[in-house]
PDB file of C-alpha atoms in Angstrom:
ATOM      1  CA  ASP A   1     -21.687  -8.191 -15.363  1.00 59.00           C
ATOM      2  CA  ALA A   2     -18.429  -8.681 -17.852  1.00 63.00           C
ATOM      3  CA  LYS A   3     -16.080  -9.917 -15.533  1.00 84.00           C
ATOM      4  CA  THR A   4     -13.022  -7.619 -15.692  1.00 91.00           C
ATOM      5  CA  THR A   5      -9.254  -8.237 -14.602  1.00 93.00           C
ATOM      6  CA  GLN A   6      -7.151  -5.305 -13.106  1.00 96.00           C
ATOM      7  CA  PRO A   7      -3.114  -5.549 -12.282  1.00 97.00           C
ATOM      8  CA  PRO A   8      -3.647  -5.411  -8.690  1.00 96.00           C
ATOM      9  CA  SER A   9      -0.586  -2.061  -7.839  1.00 97.00           C
ATOM     10  CA  MET A  10       1.124  -0.113 -10.259  1.00 97.00           C
ATOM     11  CA  ASP A  11       3.766   2.617  -9.646  1.00 97.00           C
ATOM     12  CA  CYS A  12       3.538   5.957 -11.778  1.00 97.00           C
ATOM     13  CA  ALA A  13       6.295   8.552 -11.231  1.00 97.00           C
ATOM     14  CA  GLU A  14       4.561  12.071 -11.175  1.00 97.00           C
ATOM     15  CA  GLY A  15       4.624  14.035 -14.008  1.00 97.00           C
ATOM     16  CA  ARG A  16       4.455  10.922 -15.584  1.00 97.00           C
ATOM     17  CA  ALA A  17       1.252   9.419 -18.038  1.00 97.00           C
ATOM     18  CA  ALA A  18      -0.122   6.390 -15.600  1.00 98.00           C
ATOM     19  CA  ASN A  19      -1.544   3.583 -17.842  1.00 98.00           C
ATOM     20  CA  LEU A  20      -4.204   1.416 -16.253  1.00 98.00           C
ATOM     21  CA  PRO A  21      -4.883  -1.700 -18.277  1.00 98.00           C
ATOM     22  CA  CYS A  22      -7.972  -3.578 -17.864  1.00 96.00           C
ATOM     23  CA  ASN A  23      -9.087  -6.925 -19.522  1.00 95.00           C
ATOM     24  CA  HIS A  24     -12.904  -7.237 -20.639  1.00 91.00           C
ATOM     25  CA  SER A  25     -12.747 -10.012 -23.037  1.00 88.00           C
ATOM     26  CA  THR A  26     -15.865 -10.666 -22.022  1.00 86.00           C
ATOM     27  CA  ILE A  27     -18.127  -7.831 -22.657  1.00 86.00           C
ATOM     28  CA  SER A  28     -20.727  -7.747 -24.557  1.00 84.00           C
ATOM     29  CA  GLY A  29     -21.834  -5.633 -27.512  1.00 81.00           C
ATOM     30  CA  ASN A  30     -23.715  -2.625 -25.696  1.00 83.00           C
ATOM     31  CA  GLU A  31     -21.995  -2.682 -22.317  1.00 86.00           C
ATOM     32  CA  TYR A  32     -19.837   0.139 -21.803  1.00 90.00           C
ATOM     33  CA  VAL A  33     -16.990   0.204 -20.177  1.00 92.00           C
ATOM     34  CA  TYR A  34     -16.995   2.468 -16.730  1.00 93.00           C
ATOM     35  CA  TRP A  35     -13.590   3.635 -14.682  1.00 96.00           C
ATOM     36  CA  TYR A  36     -14.107   5.296 -11.356  1.00 96.00           C
ATOM     37  CA  ARG A  37     -11.358   5.889  -8.699  1.00 97.00           C
ATOM     38  CA  GLN A  38     -11.357   5.706  -5.201  1.00 96.00           C
ATOM     39  CA  ILE A  39      -8.964   8.229  -3.168  1.00 95.00           C
ATOM     40  CA  HIS A  40      -8.320   6.688   0.864  1.00 90.00           C
ATOM     41  CA  SER A  41     -10.862   7.162   2.988  1.00 85.00           C
ATOM     42  CA  GLN A  42     -13.148   8.541   0.668  1.00 90.00           C
ATOM     43  CA  GLY A  43     -16.535   7.207  -1.417  1.00 92.00           C
ATOM     44  CA  PRO A  44     -15.490   6.162  -5.225  1.00 94.00           C
ATOM     45  CA  GLN A  45     -15.962   8.816  -7.865  1.00 94.00           C
ATOM     46  CA  TYR A  46     -16.516   8.576 -11.429  1.00 94.00           C
ATOM     47  CA  ILE A  47     -13.965   9.286 -13.878  1.00 96.00           C
ATOM     48  CA  ILE A  48     -15.109   8.287 -17.704  1.00 95.00           C
ATOM     49  CA  HIS A  49     -17.150   5.743 -19.644  1.00 94.00           C
ATOM     50  CA  GLY A  50     -16.687   4.660 -23.862  1.00 94.00           C
ATOM     51  CA  LEU A  51     -18.131   1.922 -25.068  1.00 92.00           C
ATOM     52  CA  LYS A  52     -16.051   2.190 -28.430  1.00 90.00           C
ATOM     53  CA  ASN A  53     -14.269   5.423 -29.302  1.00 87.00           C
ATOM     54  CA  ASN A  54     -11.757   6.779 -27.234  1.00 94.00           C
ATOM     55  CA  GLU A  55     -12.772   9.463 -25.197  1.00 96.00           C
ATOM     56  CA  THR A  56     -11.239  11.674 -22.952  1.00 97.00           C
ATOM     57  CA  ASN A  57     -12.341  14.793 -20.777  1.00 96.00           C
ATOM     58  CA  GLU A  58     -10.680  16.724 -18.390  1.00 95.00           C
ATOM     59  CA  MET A  59      -9.475  13.993 -15.573  1.00 94.00           C
ATOM     60  CA  ALA A  60      -8.401  11.524 -18.715  1.00 97.00           C
ATOM     61  CA  SER A  61      -7.784   9.664 -21.572  1.00 98.00           C
ATOM     62  CA  LEU A  62      -9.788   6.298 -21.986  1.00 98.00           C
ATOM     63  CA  ILE A  63      -8.998   3.819 -25.119  1.00 97.00           C
ATOM     64  CA  ILE A  64     -10.276   0.781 -25.749  1.00 95.00           C
ATOM     65  CA  THR A  65      -9.527  -1.677 -28.463  1.00 94.00           C
ATOM     66  CA  GLU A  66     -10.854  -2.679 -31.776  1.00 92.00           C
ATOM     67  CA  ASP A  67     -12.343  -5.333 -30.836  1.00 92.00           C
ATOM     68  CA  ARG A  68     -13.542  -4.489 -26.976  1.00 92.00           C
ATOM     69  CA  LYS A  69     -11.690  -6.999 -25.193  1.00 92.00           C
ATOM     70  CA  SER A  70      -9.480  -4.541 -23.336  1.00 95.00           C
ATOM     71  CA  SER A  71      -8.600  -1.118 -22.447  1.00 96.00           C
ATOM     72  CA  THR A  72      -6.822   1.035 -20.513  1.00 97.00           C
ATOM     73  CA  LEU A  73      -6.866   4.204 -19.181  1.00 98.00           C
ATOM     74  CA  ILE A  74      -4.399   6.750 -19.402  1.00 98.00           C
ATOM     75  CA  LEU A  75      -3.580   9.452 -16.441  1.00 98.00           C
ATOM     76  CA  PRO A  76      -1.177  12.146 -19.252  1.00 96.00           C
ATOM     77  CA  HIS A  77       0.481  13.743 -16.256  1.00 95.00           C
ATOM     78  CA  ALA A  78      -0.328  12.067 -12.995  1.00 97.00           C
ATOM     79  CA  THR A  79       0.574  13.983  -9.652  1.00 97.00           C
ATOM     80  CA  LEU A  80       0.539  12.195  -6.452  1.00 97.00           C
ATOM     81  CA  ARG A  81      -2.543  13.074  -5.498  1.00 96.00           C
ATOM     82  CA  ASP A  82      -3.646  11.024  -7.702  1.00 97.00           C
ATOM     83  CA  THR A  83      -2.439   7.718  -6.105  1.00 98.00           C
ATOM     84  CA  ALA A  84      -5.705   6.067  -5.148  1.00 97.00           C
ATOM     85  CA  VAL A  85      -7.422   2.478  -6.557  1.00 97.00           C
ATOM     86  CA  TYR A  86      -8.839   2.692  -9.710  1.00 98.00           C
ATOM     87  CA  TYR A  87     -11.922   0.394 -11.182  1.00 96.00           C
ATOM     88  CA  CYS A  88     -12.785  -1.028 -14.607  1.00 95.00           C
ATOM     89  CA  ILE A  89     -16.417  -2.051 -14.395  1.00 92.00           C
ATOM     90  CA  ALA A  90     -18.455  -3.229 -17.577  1.00 87.00           C
ATOM     91  CA  PRO A  91     -22.538  -3.506 -16.045  1.00 80.00           C
ATOM     92  CA  ASN A  92     -24.325  -6.267 -18.141  1.00 67.00           C
ATOM     93  CA  GLN A  93     -28.197  -4.677 -17.275  1.00 61.00           C
ATOM     94  CA  GLY A  94     -28.792  -5.365 -13.531  1.00 76.00           C
ATOM     95  CA  GLY A  95     -28.393  -1.232 -13.333  1.00 80.00           C
ATOM     96  CA  LYS A  96     -25.867  -0.775 -10.502  1.00 86.00           C
ATOM     97  CA  LEU A  97     -22.258  -0.576 -10.568  1.00 89.00           C
ATOM     98  CA  ILE A  98     -20.843  -3.672  -9.247  1.00 88.00           C
ATOM     99  CA  PHE A  99     -16.670  -3.322  -8.125  1.00 89.00           C
ATOM    100  CA  GLY A 100     -14.096  -5.302  -8.222  1.00 87.00           C
ATOM    101  CA  GLN A 101     -10.843  -5.340  -6.917  1.00 89.00           C
ATOM    102  CA  GLY A 102      -9.434  -2.970  -9.105  1.00 94.00           C
ATOM    103  CA  THR A 103      -5.222  -1.286  -9.409  1.00 97.00           C
ATOM    104  CA  GLU A 104      -3.862   0.563  -6.337  1.00 97.00           C
ATOM    105  CA  LEU A 105      -1.906   2.941  -8.219  1.00 98.00           C
ATOM    106  CA  SER A 106       1.623   4.690  -6.498  1.00 98.00           C
ATOM    107  CA  VAL A 107       2.285   8.037  -7.593  1.00 98.00           C
ATOM    108  CA  LYS A 108       5.612   8.162  -6.371  1.00 97.00           C
ATOM    109  CA  PRO A 109       7.826  11.648  -6.361  1.00 95.00           C
TER     110      PRO A 109
ATOM    111  CA  GLY B   1     -28.359  19.170  -0.750  1.00 54.00           C
ATOM    112  CA  ALA B   2     -25.422  20.217  -3.040  1.00 77.00           C
ATOM    113  CA  GLY B   3     -24.237  15.986  -2.411  1.00 92.00           C
ATOM    114  CA  VAL B   4     -25.094  12.210  -1.289  1.00 96.00           C
ATOM    115  CA  SER B   5     -25.382  13.036   2.959  1.00 96.00           C
ATOM    116  CA  GLN B   6     -24.811   9.782   5.438  1.00 97.00           C
ATOM    117  CA  SER B   7     -25.352   9.716   9.109  1.00 97.00           C
ATOM    118  CA  PRO B   8     -24.083   8.990  11.042  1.00 97.00           C
ATOM    119  CA  SER B   9     -20.301   9.295  10.675  1.00 96.00           C
ATOM    120  CA  ASN B  10     -19.190   7.004  12.931  1.00 97.00           C
ATOM    121  CA  LYS B  11     -21.186   3.848  15.168  1.00 98.00           C
ATOM    122  CA  VAL B  12     -19.708   1.327  17.383  1.00 98.00           C
ATOM    123  CA  THR B  13     -22.083  -1.109  18.821  1.00 98.00           C
ATOM    124  CA  GLU B  14     -21.814  -4.112  20.825  1.00 97.00           C
ATOM    125  CA  LYS B  15     -22.279  -7.117  19.561  1.00 98.00           C
ATOM    126  CA  GLY B  16     -26.345  -7.943  19.145  1.00 98.00           C
ATOM    127  CA  LYS B  17     -27.198  -5.130  18.906  1.00 98.00           C
ATOM    128  CA  ASP B  18     -28.952  -3.198  16.348  1.00 98.00           C
ATOM    129  CA  VAL B  19     -28.092  -0.650  14.045  1.00 98.00           C
ATOM    130  CA  GLU B  20     -29.781   1.955  11.631  1.00 98.00           C
ATOM    131  CA  LEU B  21     -27.666   3.670   8.899  1.00 98.00           C
ATOM    132  CA  ARG B  22     -28.812   6.936   7.171  1.00 98.00           C
ATOM    133  CA  CYS B  23     -28.331   8.023   3.456  1.00 98.00           C
ATOM    134  CA  ASP B  24     -30.239  11.644   1.687  1.00 96.00           C
ATOM    135  CA  PRO B  25     -29.526  11.163  -1.957  1.00 96.00           C
ATOM    136  CA  ILE B  26     -29.650  14.197  -4.146  1.00 95.00           C
ATOM    137  CA  SER B  27     -32.724  15.337  -5.046  1.00 92.00           C
ATOM    138  CA  GLY B  28     -34.011  14.092  -8.236  1.00 91.00           C
ATOM    139  CA  HIS B  29     -31.714  10.411  -7.965  1.00 92.00           C
ATOM    140  CA  THR B  30     -34.022   8.421  -8.021  1.00 92.00           C
ATOM    141  CA  ALA B  31     -31.441   5.207  -7.673  1.00 93.00           C
ATOM    142  CA  LEU B  32     -29.496   4.943  -4.549  1.00 95.00           C
ATOM    143  CA  TYR B  33     -27.405   2.572  -3.736  1.00 95.00           C
ATOM    144  CA  TRP B  34     -25.532   0.968  -0.260  1.00 97.00           C
ATOM    145  CA  TYR B  35     -21.981  -0.625  -0.270  1.00 97.00           C
ATOM    146  CA  ARG B  36     -20.340  -2.279   1.986  1.00 97.00           C
ATOM    147  CA  GLN B  37     -16.623  -2.147   2.300  1.00 95.00           C
ATOM    148  CA  ARG B  38     -14.319  -3.885   5.018  1.00 95.00           C
ATOM    149  CA  LEU B  39     -11.088  -2.748   5.756  1.00 92.00           C
ATOM    150  CA  GLY B  40      -8.416  -2.932   3.150  1.00 87.00           C
ATOM    151  CA  GLN B  41     -11.271  -4.765   0.614  1.00 89.00           C
ATOM    152  CA  GLY B  42     -13.136  -3.613  -2.157  1.00 89.00           C
ATOM    153  CA  LEU B  43     -16.779  -2.650  -2.517  1.00 92.00           C
ATOM    154  CA  GLU B  44     -20.062  -5.040  -2.166  1.00 94.00           C
ATOM    155  CA  PHE B  45     -22.950  -4.166  -3.370  1.00 94.00           C
ATOM    156  CA  LEU B  46     -25.740  -4.485  -1.101  1.00 97.00           C
ATOM    157  CA  ILE B  47     -29.118  -3.216  -2.469  1.00 96.00           C
ATOM    158  CA  TYR B  48     -30.278  -0.860  -5.460  1.00 94.00           C
ATOM    159  CA  PHE B  49     -33.417   1.430  -4.916  1.00 94.00           C
ATOM    160  CA  GLN B  50     -34.669   2.751  -8.665  1.00 92.00           C
ATOM    161  CA  GLY B  51     -37.897   4.549  -8.417  1.00 87.00           C
ATOM    162  CA  ASN B  52     -40.932   2.759  -7.399  1.00 86.00           C
ATOM    163  CA  SER B  53     -39.242  -0.110  -8.032  1.00 89.00           C
ATOM    164  CA  ALA B  54     -38.805  -3.409  -6.855  1.00 91.00           C
ATOM    165  CA  PRO B  55     -35.463  -2.993  -5.177  1.00 93.00           C
ATOM    166  CA  ASP B  56     -32.948  -5.575  -5.907  1.00 94.00           C
ATOM    167  CA  LYS B  57     -31.806  -7.147  -2.676  1.00 95.00           C
ATOM    168  CA  SER B  58     -29.254  -9.332  -4.131  1.00 93.00           C
ATOM    169  CA  GLY B  59     -26.120  -8.198  -2.851  1.00 94.00           C
ATOM    170  CA  LEU B  60     -28.061  -8.567   1.244  1.00 97.00           C
ATOM    171  CA  PRO B  61     -25.345 -11.030   2.651  1.00 96.00           C
ATOM    172  CA  SER B  62     -27.939 -12.188   5.397  1.00 95.00           C
ATOM    173  CA  ASP B  63     -32.021 -11.743   6.717  1.00 96.00           C
ATOM    174  CA  ARG B  64     -29.763  -9.115   9.444  1.00 98.00           C
ATOM    175  CA  PHE B  65     -29.796  -7.354   6.712  1.00 98.00           C
ATOM    176  CA  SER B  66     -32.401  -4.908   5.138  1.00 97.00           C
ATOM    177  CA  ALA B  67     -33.006  -1.554   3.956  1.00 97.00           C
ATOM    178  CA  GLU B  68     -35.862   0.972   2.815  1.00 96.00           C
ATOM    179  CA  ARG B  69     -36.234   4.013   1.221  1.00 95.00           C
ATOM    180  CA  THR B  70     -39.417   6.630   1.244  1.00 85.00           C
ATOM    181  CA  GLY B  71     -39.685   7.434  -2.296  1.00 81.00           C
ATOM    182  CA  GLU B  72     -37.202   9.029  -3.760  1.00 82.00           C
ATOM    183  CA  SER B  73     -35.467  10.657  -0.735  1.00 90.00           C
ATOM    184  CA  VAL B  74     -33.940   9.560   2.074  1.00 95.00           C
ATOM    185  CA  SER B  75     -32.924   5.415   3.008  1.00 97.00           C
ATOM    186  CA  THR B  76     -32.296   3.047   5.991  1.00 98.00           C
ATOM    187  CA  LEU B  77     -29.995   0.255   5.981  1.00 98.00           C
ATOM    188  CA  THR B  78     -30.857  -2.164   9.106  1.00 98.00           C
ATOM    189  CA  ILE B  79     -28.729  -4.372  10.529  1.00 98.00           C
ATOM    190  CA  GLN B  80     -30.235  -6.345  13.501  1.00 98.00           C
ATOM    191  CA  ARG B  81     -27.847  -8.465  15.530  1.00 98.00           C
ATOM    192  CA  THR B  82     -25.149  -7.126  14.574  1.00 98.00           C
ATOM    193  CA  GLN B  83     -21.240  -9.269  14.380  1.00 97.00           C
ATOM    194  CA  GLN B  84     -17.676  -8.461  14.640  1.00 97.00           C
ATOM    195  CA  GLU B  85     -17.846  -9.434  10.754  1.00 96.00           C
ATOM    196  CA  ASP B  86     -20.734  -6.321  10.128  1.00 98.00           C
ATOM    197  CA  SER B  87     -17.737  -3.553  11.410  1.00 98.00           C
ATOM    198  CA  ALA B  88     -16.838  -1.812   7.816  1.00 98.00           C
ATOM    199  CA  VAL B  89     -17.570   1.484   6.027  1.00 97.00           C
ATOM    200  CA  TYR B  90     -20.443   1.842   4.462  1.00 98.00           C
ATOM    201  CA  LEU B  91     -21.661   3.545   1.765  1.00 97.00           C
ATOM    202  CA  CYS B  92     -24.199   4.714  -0.447  1.00 97.00           C
ATOM    203  CA  ALA B  93     -24.636   6.716  -3.799  1.00 95.00           C
ATOM    204  CA  SER B  94     -27.014   7.995  -5.473  1.00 94.00           C
ATOM    205  CA  SER B  95     -27.608   8.929  -9.257  1.00 92.00           C
ATOM    206  CA  LEU B  96     -30.166   9.668 -11.819  1.00 89.00           C
ATOM    207  CA  ALA B  97     -31.735   6.809 -13.158  1.00 82.00           C
ATOM    208  CA  GLY B  98     -29.374   4.267 -15.580  1.00 77.00           C
ATOM    209  CA  ALA B  99     -26.993   6.778 -15.103  1.00 80.00           C
ATOM    210  CA  MET B 100     -23.824   4.305 -14.184  1.00 78.00           C
ATOM    211  CA  GLY B 101     -21.370   7.107 -15.062  1.00 80.00           C
ATOM    212  CA  GLY B 102     -23.099   9.793 -12.856  1.00 86.00           C
ATOM    213  CA  TYR B 103     -22.857   7.764  -8.883  1.00 91.00           C
ATOM    214  CA  THR B 104     -21.840  10.571  -6.525  1.00 94.00           C
ATOM    215  CA  PHE B 105     -20.419   8.722  -3.268  1.00 95.00           C
ATOM    216  CA  GLY B 106     -21.245  10.016   0.127  1.00 95.00           C
ATOM    217  CA  SER B 107     -19.023   9.722   2.387  1.00 93.00           C
ATOM    218  CA  GLY B 108     -19.634   7.345   4.548  1.00 96.00           C
ATOM    219  CA  THR B 109     -20.607   5.742   7.958  1.00 97.00           C
ATOM    220  CA  ARG B 110     -17.740   3.621  10.061  1.00 97.00           C
ATOM    221  CA  LEU B 111     -19.402   1.044  11.671  1.00 98.00           C
ATOM    222  CA  THR B 112     -17.257  -0.859  14.584  1.00 98.00           C
ATOM    223  CA  VAL B 113     -18.918  -3.826  15.898  1.00 98.00           C
ATOM    224  CA  VAL B 114     -17.428  -5.057  19.519  1.00 97.00           C
TER     225      VAL B 114
END
């Protein structure tokens, strides 16, 4: 898997946008970037993925730089329920996801 | 079923005993994955099954760990001669083949070795 680097923790005020960065400078041309999150005491949950273009769904937006060496997950209006560990993963052809340590996002009132 | 089901939800066992953890994947999901999560840590990949292919066992930490899957249905993770460091939440996920954006995780089995 391409190595990904994320800050260990971040805070965000409720109602504000949460911008979670991820560096993946060794990503290859055909590797997607996947984001999952894990709310306390639950299994991880898929959020979004992308290859080159920016992506948006009902949960979040994903901005990928033109050189694909980094990306940012955006939660446009964070709520307390968005408090979780967010994982950025760039899998290779091994067919499985390898989770790193992720970013622990704390949304504060 | 509608989701991935794992049993038991909690298991306390004595050091040295064997344990079996069960995972029922979503019907039609050909891929099944086991992960381990120690307290306060990230997920460690253990093993991956895809259809009738040989499983990817590259994450199993020792020969005390093994897993089986019957066709494209139930999987069992077995830990022999449990040690205290095996205490963790064991998570199972399933997906359609190649659908890395489509992992559905179970609620996990919390294993405590005393």
